[in-house]
Coordinates of C-alpha atoms in Angstrom, one line a residue:
Chain U
M49 CA -31.5 -16.3 -40.8
A50 CA -32.2 -19.3 -42.9
N51 CA -35.7 -20.8 -42.9
L52 CA -35.1 -23.9 -40.8
D53 CA -38.7 -25.2 -41.5
S54 CA -37.5 -26.6 -44.8
Y55 CA -35.1 -29.0 -43.1
D56 CA -36.0 -32.3 -41.4
V57 CA -32.8 -32.4 -39.4
V58 CA -30.4 -29.6 -38.4
K59 CA -27.3 -29.7 -36.2
T60 CA -26.3 -26.9 -33.9
H61 CA -23.1 -25.9 -32.1
L62 CA -22.6 -23.2 -29.6
F63 CA -19.6 -20.9 -29.7
V64 CA -18.5 -18.9 -26.7
R65 CA -16.5 -15.7 -26.7
V66 CA -15.2 -14.4 -23.3
Y67 CA -13.2 -11.2 -23.2
V68 CA -11.3 -11.0 -19.9
D69 CA -10.0 -7.5 -19.2
E70 CA -7.6 -8.5 -16.4
Y71 CA -6.1 -12.0 -16.9
R72 CA -3.1 -13.5 -15.3
T73 CA -1.7 -17.0 -14.7
T74 CA 0.0 -16.5 -11.4
S75 CA -0.9 -14.6 -8.2
G76 CA 2.0 -12.1 -8.7
G77 CA 1.8 -11.8 -12.5
S78 CA 0.7 -8.7 -14.3
Y79 CA -2.7 -8.4 -15.8
T80 CA -3.2 -8.6 -19.5
T81 CA -6.3 -8.8 -21.6
Q82 CA -7.3 -12.2 -22.8
L83 CA -9.8 -13.4 -25.4
L84 CA -11.1 -16.9 -24.8
T85 CA -13.0 -18.5 -27.7
F86 CA -14.2 -22.1 -27.6
S87 CA -17.1 -24.2 -28.8
D88 CA -18.9 -27.5 -28.3
A89 CA -18.1 -28.4 -31.9
D90 CA -15.8 -31.2 -32.8
S91 CA -13.5 -29.0 -35.0
A92 CA -12.1 -25.5 -34.9
E93 CA -14.3 -22.9 -36.6
T94 CA -14.0 -19.2 -37.3
I95 CA -16.5 -16.5 -36.6
N96 CA -15.7 -12.9 -37.5
G97 CA -12.1 -13.8 -38.0
E98 CA -11.7 -15.4 -34.5
T99 CA -11.0 -19.1 -34.2
Y100 CA -13.0 -21.1 -31.7
T101 CA -11.3 -24.0 -30.0
P102 CA -13.4 -27.2 -30.1
L103 CA -14.1 -28.6 -26.5
G104 CA -16.8 -31.0 -27.6
E105 CA -18.3 -32.7 -24.6
F106 CA -16.1 -30.8 -22.2
L107 CA -18.3 -27.8 -22.6
S108 CA -21.9 -27.4 -21.4
I109 CA -24.2 -24.5 -21.7
T110 CA -27.5 -24.3 -20.0
Q111 CA -30.6 -23.4 -22.0
T112 CA -31.9 -19.9 -22.5
T113 CA -35.4 -18.8 -23.3
S114 CA -36.0 -17.0 -26.6
E115 CA -38.4 -14.1 -26.3
L116 CA -39.5 -11.2 -28.5
R117 CA -38.7 -8.7 -25.8
P118 CA -35.2 -8.7 -24.1
S119 CA -35.4 -10.5 -20.8
T120 CA -33.3 -10.9 -17.7
D121 CA -32.1 -14.4 -18.5
T122 CA -29.1 -16.2 -17.1
I123 CA -27.0 -19.1 -18.4
T124 CA -24.3 -21.2 -16.9
I125 CA -21.3 -22.2 -18.9
G126 CA -19.5 -25.3 -17.6
F127 CA -16.1 -26.7 -18.4
T128 CA -15.2 -30.2 -17.3
G129 CA -11.8 -31.9 -17.3
V130 CA -9.9 -28.8 -16.3
P131 CA -6.5 -29.9 -14.9
S132 CA -5.6 -28.6 -11.4
G133 CA -2.6 -26.7 -12.8
S134 CA -5.0 -24.4 -14.7
I135 CA -7.0 -23.4 -11.7
D136 CA -4.6 -20.6 -10.9
E137 CA -5.7 -18.8 -14.1
I138 CA -9.2 -18.8 -12.9
L139 CA -8.5 -17.8 -9.4
Y140 CA -6.1 -15.0 -10.1
S141 CA -7.8 -13.5 -13.1
K142 CA -10.7 -11.1 -12.7
L143 CA -13.4 -13.1 -14.5
K144 CA -16.4 -11.4 -12.9
G145 CA -17.7 -8.7 -15.2
S146 CA -16.1 -10.1 -18.3
S147 CA -18.1 -9.8 -21.5
V148 CA -19.6 -13.1 -22.7
R149 CA -21.1 -13.7 -26.2
V150 CA -22.5 -17.0 -27.2
Y151 CA -23.3 -17.7 -30.9
R152 CA -25.2 -20.6 -32.4
K153 CA -24.4 -22.1 -35.8
F154 CA -27.0 -24.2 -37.6
Y155 CA -25.9 -26.9 -40.0
T156 CA -27.6 -29.4 -42.2
A157 CA -27.3 -33.1 -41.4
S158 CA -24.4 -33.2 -43.9
G159 CA -22.6 -30.4 -42.1
T160 CA -23.4 -27.4 -44.4
L161 CA -23.6 -24.2 -42.5
L162 CA -27.0 -22.7 -42.7
S163 CA -26.8 -19.7 -40.4
T164 CA -25.0 -18.1 -37.5
Q165 CA -27.1 -16.2 -34.9
G166 CA -26.6 -14.7 -31.5
Y167 CA -27.7 -16.9 -28.6
F168 CA -26.7 -14.9 -25.5
F169 CA -25.0 -11.6 -24.7
G170 CA -24.0 -10.8 -21.2
K171 CA -21.4 -10.6 -18.5
I172 CA -19.9 -13.1 -16.0
N173 CA -21.8 -12.6 -12.8
N174 CA -20.0 -15.2 -10.7
F175 CA -18.0 -18.4 -11.0
S176 CA -17.4 -21.6 -9.0
I177 CA -15.0 -24.5 -9.1
Q178 CA -15.9 -28.0 -8.2
E179 CA -13.2 -30.6 -7.7
E180 CA -13.5 -34.3 -8.5
Y181 CA -10.7 -36.1 -6.6
N182 CA -9.6 -39.6 -7.6
V183 CA -8.2 -41.2 -4.5
E184 CA -6.6 -44.2 -6.1
E185 CA -4.8 -42.2 -8.8
R186 CA -4.1 -39.2 -6.6
T187 CA -5.3 -37.0 -9.4
S188 CA -8.1 -34.5 -9.6
Q189 CA -10.2 -32.9 -12.3
N190 CA -12.1 -29.7 -11.9
I191 CA -15.4 -28.4 -13.2
I192 CA -15.5 -24.6 -13.7
L193 CA -19.0 -23.0 -13.8
L194 CA -19.4 -19.5 -15.2
E195 CA -22.7 -17.9 -14.2
C196 CA -23.6 -15.3 -16.8
A197 CA -26.2 -12.6 -16.6
S198 CA -27.7 -11.1 -19.7
N199 CA -26.8 -7.5 -20.6
F200 CA -30.4 -6.6 -19.9
S201 CA -30.2 -8.1 -16.4
V202 CA -27.0 -6.2 -15.8
L203 CA -28.6 -2.9 -16.9
Q204 CA -31.7 -3.5 -14.8
Q205 CA -29.5 -3.7 -11.7
K206 CA -27.3 -0.8 -12.6
I207 CA -27.7 2.5 -10.8
S208 CA -25.8 5.4 -12.4
G209 CA -25.6 9.1 -12.2
R210 CA -24.3 11.4 -9.4
K211 CA -26.0 13.1 -6.5
T212 CA -25.4 16.5 -5.1
N213 CA -23.1 15.4 -2.3
Q214 CA -19.4 15.1 -1.6
E215 CA -19.2 11.3 -1.7
S216 CA -21.0 11.0 -5.0
E217 CA -18.9 13.7 -6.7
K218 CA -15.6 12.3 -5.4
K219 CA -16.5 8.9 -6.8
F220 CA -16.4 10.3 -10.3
F221 CA -14.0 13.2 -9.8
P222 CA -11.8 12.5 -6.8
S223 CA -9.9 15.8 -6.8
D224 CA -13.1 18.0 -7.1
D225 CA -14.0 19.9 -4.0
G226 CA -17.0 21.5 -5.6
M227 CA -19.6 19.7 -3.5
N228 CA -17.7 19.4 -0.2
R229 CA -20.0 22.0 1.5
V230 CA -23.4 20.7 0.5
A231 CA -24.0 19.0 3.9
I232 CA -22.6 22.0 5.8
V233 CA -24.7 24.5 4.0
K234 CA -27.8 22.5 4.7
G235 CA -29.5 24.1 7.7
T236 CA -27.0 26.9 8.1
K237 CA -28.6 30.3 8.9
F238 CA -27.3 33.3 6.9
D239 CA -28.0 36.7 8.4
F240 CA -28.5 38.3 5.0
G241 CA -28.5 42.1 5.3
A242 CA -27.8 42.1 9.1
P243 CA -26.0 45.2 10.3
Chain P
M111 CA -63.3 56.1 34.0
S112 CA -61.4 55.8 30.7
F113 CA -57.7 56.3 30.2
I114 CA -58.6 59.7 28.8
D115 CA -59.9 60.7 32.2
N116 CA -56.7 59.4 33.7
I117 CA -54.6 61.5 31.4
V118 CA -56.6 64.6 32.4
G119 CA -56.3 63.7 36.0
F120 CA -52.5 63.3 35.7
G121 CA -52.3 66.7 34.0
K122 CA -54.2 68.4 36.7
K123 CA -52.1 66.8 39.3
A124 CA -48.8 67.6 37.6
I125 CA -49.7 71.3 37.1
G126 CA -51.8 71.7 40.2
F127 CA -49.4 74.3 41.5
L128 CA -50.3 76.5 38.6
G129 CA -53.9 76.3 39.6
G130 CA -56.4 79.1 39.4
D131 CA -58.7 80.4 36.7
S132 CA -56.7 83.4 35.8
I133 CA -55.5 84.0 32.2
G134 CA -51.9 83.8 33.5
G135 CA -52.5 80.5 35.0
S136 CA -54.3 79.2 32.0
L137 CA -51.5 80.4 29.7
A138 CA -48.9 78.8 31.9
R139 CA -50.7 75.5 31.9
T140 CA -51.1 75.6 28.1
A141 CA -47.4 76.4 27.6
L142 CA -46.3 73.6 29.9
L143 CA -48.5 71.0 28.3
G144 CA -47.4 72.1 24.9
Y145 CA -43.8 71.7 25.9
A146 CA -44.4 68.3 27.3
L147 CA -46.3 67.2 24.1
N148 CA -43.5 68.6 22.0
R149 CA -40.9 66.5 23.9
V150 CA -43.0 63.4 23.5
I151 CA -43.3 63.9 19.8
K152 CA -39.6 64.5 19.4
S153 CA -38.9 61.5 21.4
A154 CA -41.2 59.4 19.3
N155 CA -39.6 60.7 16.1
K156 CA -36.1 59.9 17.4
G157 CA -37.2 56.4 18.2
N158 CA -38.5 55.9 14.6
D159 CA -35.3 57.2 13.1
G160 CA -33.3 54.7 15.2
I161 CA -35.1 51.5 14.1
Q162 CA -32.4 49.4 12.3
D163 CA -32.9 47.0 9.5
K164 CA -32.0 43.6 11.0
G165 CA -31.8 41.9 7.6
T166 CA -33.3 38.5 6.8
Q167 CA -32.3 35.1 8.2
V168 CA -31.9 32.9 5.1
T169 CA -31.9 29.2 5.7
L170 CA -30.9 27.1 2.7
D171 CA -31.9 23.5 2.2
P172 CA -29.7 21.8 -0.3
D173 CA -30.6 18.3 -1.1
T174 CA -27.7 15.8 -0.6
Q175 CA -29.7 13.1 -2.3
H176 CA -30.7 15.0 -5.4
S177 CA -29.8 13.2 -8.6
V178 CA -28.2 15.5 -11.1
P179 CA -30.5 15.3 -14.2
V180 CA -29.4 14.6 -17.8
L181 CA -31.0 17.1 -20.2
Y182 CA -31.5 16.6 -23.9
G183 CA -33.3 19.1 -26.1
S184 CA -34.8 22.1 -24.3
A185 CA -36.3 22.1 -20.8
F186 CA -36.7 24.1 -17.6
V187 CA -34.4 23.0 -14.8
N188 CA -34.5 23.9 -11.1
G189 CA -31.2 24.9 -9.6
K190 CA -30.0 22.9 -6.6
V191 CA -27.8 24.8 -4.2
I192 CA -24.5 23.2 -3.5
D193 CA -22.7 26.0 -1.8
A194 CA -23.4 29.4 -0.3
H195 CA -21.3 32.2 1.1
L196 CA -22.2 35.5 2.9
E197 CA -19.5 38.1 2.4
P198 CA -18.3 40.2 5.4
G199 CA -20.8 43.0 6.0
N200 CA -23.6 40.6 5.2
K201 CA -24.8 42.6 2.2
N202 CA -23.6 40.2 -0.6
M203 CA -24.6 36.6 -0.6
W204 CA -23.4 34.0 -3.1
L205 CA -25.1 30.8 -4.2
A206 CA -23.8 28.0 -6.4
V207 CA -26.5 26.0 -8.0
V208 CA -26.1 22.8 -10.1
L209 CA -28.4 22.3 -13.0
C210 CA -27.6 19.2 -15.1
E211 CA -24.9 16.9 -16.4
K212 CA -22.7 17.9 -19.4
T213 CA -23.6 15.4 -22.1
G214 CA -21.3 13.7 -24.6
N215 CA -20.9 13.8 -28.3
L216 CA -23.3 13.4 -31.2
I217 CA -22.9 10.3 -33.3
D218 CA -20.9 12.3 -35.8
G219 CA -18.4 13.2 -33.1
T220 CA -19.6 16.8 -32.6
P221 CA -19.5 17.8 -28.9
S222 CA -22.9 18.6 -27.5
V223 CA -23.4 22.1 -26.2
I224 CA -25.8 23.2 -23.5
G225 CA -26.9 26.8 -23.7
F226 CA -28.6 29.1 -21.1
E227 CA -31.7 30.6 -22.6
E228 CA -33.7 32.1 -19.7
M229 CA -33.5 32.5 -15.9
Y230 CA -36.4 32.8 -13.4
I231 CA -36.3 33.8 -9.8
D232 CA -39.6 33.1 -8.0
N233 CA -41.3 33.0 -11.4
F234 CA -40.0 36.4 -12.5
R235 CA -38.1 36.2 -15.7
I236 CA -34.7 37.9 -15.5
G237 CA -33.5 40.5 -18.0
F238 CA -29.8 41.4 -18.1
D239 CA -27.9 44.6 -18.5
S240 CA -25.4 45.2 -21.3
D241 CA -22.7 43.2 -19.5
G242 CA -24.8 40.1 -19.7
V243 CA -24.2 39.3 -16.1
T244 CA -26.0 42.0 -14.0
V245 CA -29.7 41.9 -13.6
K246 CA -31.5 44.9 -15.0
N247 CA -35.2 44.1 -15.3
I248 CA -37.6 41.5 -14.2
Y249 CA -40.7 40.4 -16.0
D250 CA -43.9 38.8 -14.9
D251 CA -46.0 36.3 -16.8
D252 CA -47.7 39.2 -18.7
E253 CA -44.3 40.6 -19.7
N254 CA -44.8 43.6 -17.4
S255 CA -41.4 44.8 -16.5
S256 CA -39.8 46.3 -13.4
D257 CA -36.4 47.5 -12.5
V258 CA -36.8 46.9 -8.8
W259 CA -33.8 44.6 -8.7
N260 CA -31.7 46.6 -11.0
G261 CA -28.0 46.0 -10.3
L262 CA -28.7 43.8 -7.2
I263 CA -28.2 40.4 -8.8
K264 CA -25.3 39.1 -10.9
V265 CA -25.5 35.7 -12.7
Y266 CA -22.4 33.7 -13.9
P267 CA -23.4 30.6 -15.9
F268 CA -21.0 27.7 -16.7
N269 CA -21.8 24.9 -19.2
D270 CA -18.9 22.4 -18.6
G271 CA -17.2 22.7 -15.3
S272 CA -15.6 25.7 -13.6
T273 CA -13.4 26.7 -16.5
S274 CA -16.2 26.9 -19.1
P275 CA -17.9 30.3 -18.5
T276 CA -20.7 31.0 -21.0
A277 CA -23.4 33.6 -21.6
F278 CA -27.1 33.6 -22.0
T279 CA -27.9 32.9 -25.6
T280 CA -30.8 35.2 -25.5
E281 CA -28.7 38.2 -24.3
S282 CA -26.5 40.4 -26.5
G283 CA -24.0 41.2 -23.7
V284 CA -20.6 39.6 -23.4
G285 CA -21.7 37.5 -20.4
N286 CA -19.5 35.6 -18.1
T287 CA -15.8 35.2 -19.0
Q288 CA -14.2 34.2 -15.7
N289 CA -13.5 30.8 -14.1
A290 CA -15.9 29.9 -11.3
Y291 CA -13.1 29.6 -8.7
D292 CA -12.0 33.1 -9.5
I293 CA -15.5 34.5 -8.8
F294 CA -17.0 32.5 -5.9
P295 CA -15.5 33.5 -2.5
N296 CA -13.2 30.9 -0.9
W297 CA -13.2 28.6 -3.9
T298 CA -9.9 27.3 -5.3
S299 CA -8.8 25.6 -8.5
Q300 CA -9.8 22.3 -6.8
H301 CA -13.5 23.4 -7.2
T302 CA -13.7 22.1 -10.7
L303 CA -17.3 20.8 -10.8
D304 CA -16.3 18.6 -13.8
K305 CA -18.8 17.8 -16.5
L306 CA -21.5 19.9 -14.7
V307 CA -23.7 22.7 -15.9
F308 CA -24.1 25.2 -13.1
C309 CA -24.5 28.8 -12.2
L310 CA -23.1 31.2 -9.6
I311 CA -25.4 34.0 -8.4
K312 CA -24.6 37.0 -6.3
F313 CA -27.4 38.7 -4.4
T314 CA -26.9 42.2 -2.9
Y315 CA -29.3 43.0 0.0
N316 CA -31.5 46.0 -0.4
K317 CA -34.6 46.4 1.6
K318 CA -35.7 49.5 -0.2
Q319 CA -35.6 47.7 -3.6
K320 CA -37.2 44.6 -2.0
L321 CA -34.3 42.2 -2.3
T322 CA -34.1 40.6 1.1
T323 CA -33.8 36.9 0.3
T324 CA -32.3 34.7 -2.3
G325 CA -35.6 33.5 -3.6
K326 CA -37.5 30.3 -3.1
E327 CA -37.1 28.9 -6.6
I328 CA -34.3 29.6 -9.1
K329 CA -35.1 28.1 -12.5
F330 CA -33.4 28.1 -15.8
K331 CA -34.4 27.3 -19.3
L332 CA -31.6 25.3 -20.9
S333 CA -31.1 24.0 -24.4
N334 CA -29.0 21.1 -25.5
N335 CA -28.1 20.6 -29.2
L336 CA -28.2 16.9 -28.6
T337 CA -31.8 16.3 -29.7
K338 CA -32.1 13.5 -32.2
P339 CA -33.3 10.2 -30.9
G340 CA -30.3 8.3 -32.3
D341 CA -27.8 10.7 -30.8
V342 CA -29.6 10.7 -27.4
L343 CA -29.9 6.9 -27.2
N344 CA -26.2 6.5 -28.2
D345 CA -25.0 9.0 -25.6
Y346 CA -27.2 7.5 -22.9
L347 CA -26.2 3.9 -23.6
Q348 CA -22.5 4.7 -23.7
N349 CA -22.0 7.2 -20.9
N350 CA -20.2 5.8 -17.9
R351 CA -21.2 8.5 -15.5
Y352 CA -25.0 8.8 -16.0
G353 CA -25.8 6.2 -18.6
A354 CA -25.5 2.4 -19.1
G355 CA -21.8 2.4 -19.8
I356 CA -22.0 0.1 -22.8
S357 CA -18.9 0.1 -25.0
S358 CA -19.2 1.4 -28.5
A359 CA -18.2 -2.1 -29.8
E360 CA -21.5 -3.4 -28.4
I361 CA -23.6 -0.9 -30.3
D362 CA -24.2 -1.3 -34.0
I363 CA -24.5 2.2 -35.4
Q364 CA -25.9 2.2 -38.9

């Protein structure tokens, strides 16, 4: 990380990487994986060999707090100017749970790259679509909002492990009958040694 | 009047027809009373011989909400009953007890191994016979031994599901070599207990040798070779079953 104190002016751009496990463009289409990379910069840039499409003002990302300890922060990534024809991709893909990484690049006033750092790592928690309909032109534009929860927040809400009962065991190993009788055995009286 | 007087009175009444103070009458009374007493004693002895051992009513209380623990390093783990079976004849009772999760690999890719070191039933440490399965001696906290349960308990440990029989690392015997579903009554190959460390225990009822229940607490000392903090954290972060389920791509292993 460069020492930014020595600069009077720095420019920053945010770069978003969304990895969608199940992506499709039509309701009946088959799912594929899809990597979406975009930024609020005005030109395409590359991070770790992946090219980020410049969306400029069409992309908005809410602020996040920077803390020493990991915190349960959330951000909202907004796209404006999405044509109605592209809404299918949002509706029919499984965006929730997709991995989101946001990087920030620091530049000097003249555009020299100073540093690249992580800004937010998390998963898409929810999404919403807002329509702006132009009555006179009979056209509409859409705003897509991706609500993202940090990995720490996701982990805090996560409950894992299995319990000693049939339902829990079947969740992980559907064909295993090993715990089918736990509830039955509970309270059963065994006449051990009876004649 | 005490009951003693009543007994005397009853005797006089019963043998009144042999009254008189003659030696003959006295002998006759003595003989008759002796016969009656003899019958009573015989009857009492017959009654004692006929008392049957009615066994023990064992009620198990498996916990359906017990979270299967994850064990790293070495620790004592209480077994939680997940199945029980009483064989016809009521003399042999089987328990299946779950101990902990089977953990993943070390960072270098070596699979973790969970070993059975010791077993305790109601705080008595168990010592095994040469087959590594049959209980021979029990030991108290002061290492005083007893063979009171000799041959009455058999223990079959598994360290990664039903097809992973293992042996106690502290015993020299061969130990368990059979699949769990080939041992436990009524189990089939569908009883896989995947990725679990567990134990099957067979108790044989014997009142004379003081084995009349399955014990209140069955405890094991287990040891996992996954001990280093980096290995543990890596396993816990990545495991989808009991951990955080984070992909390896998200973790920067140096």
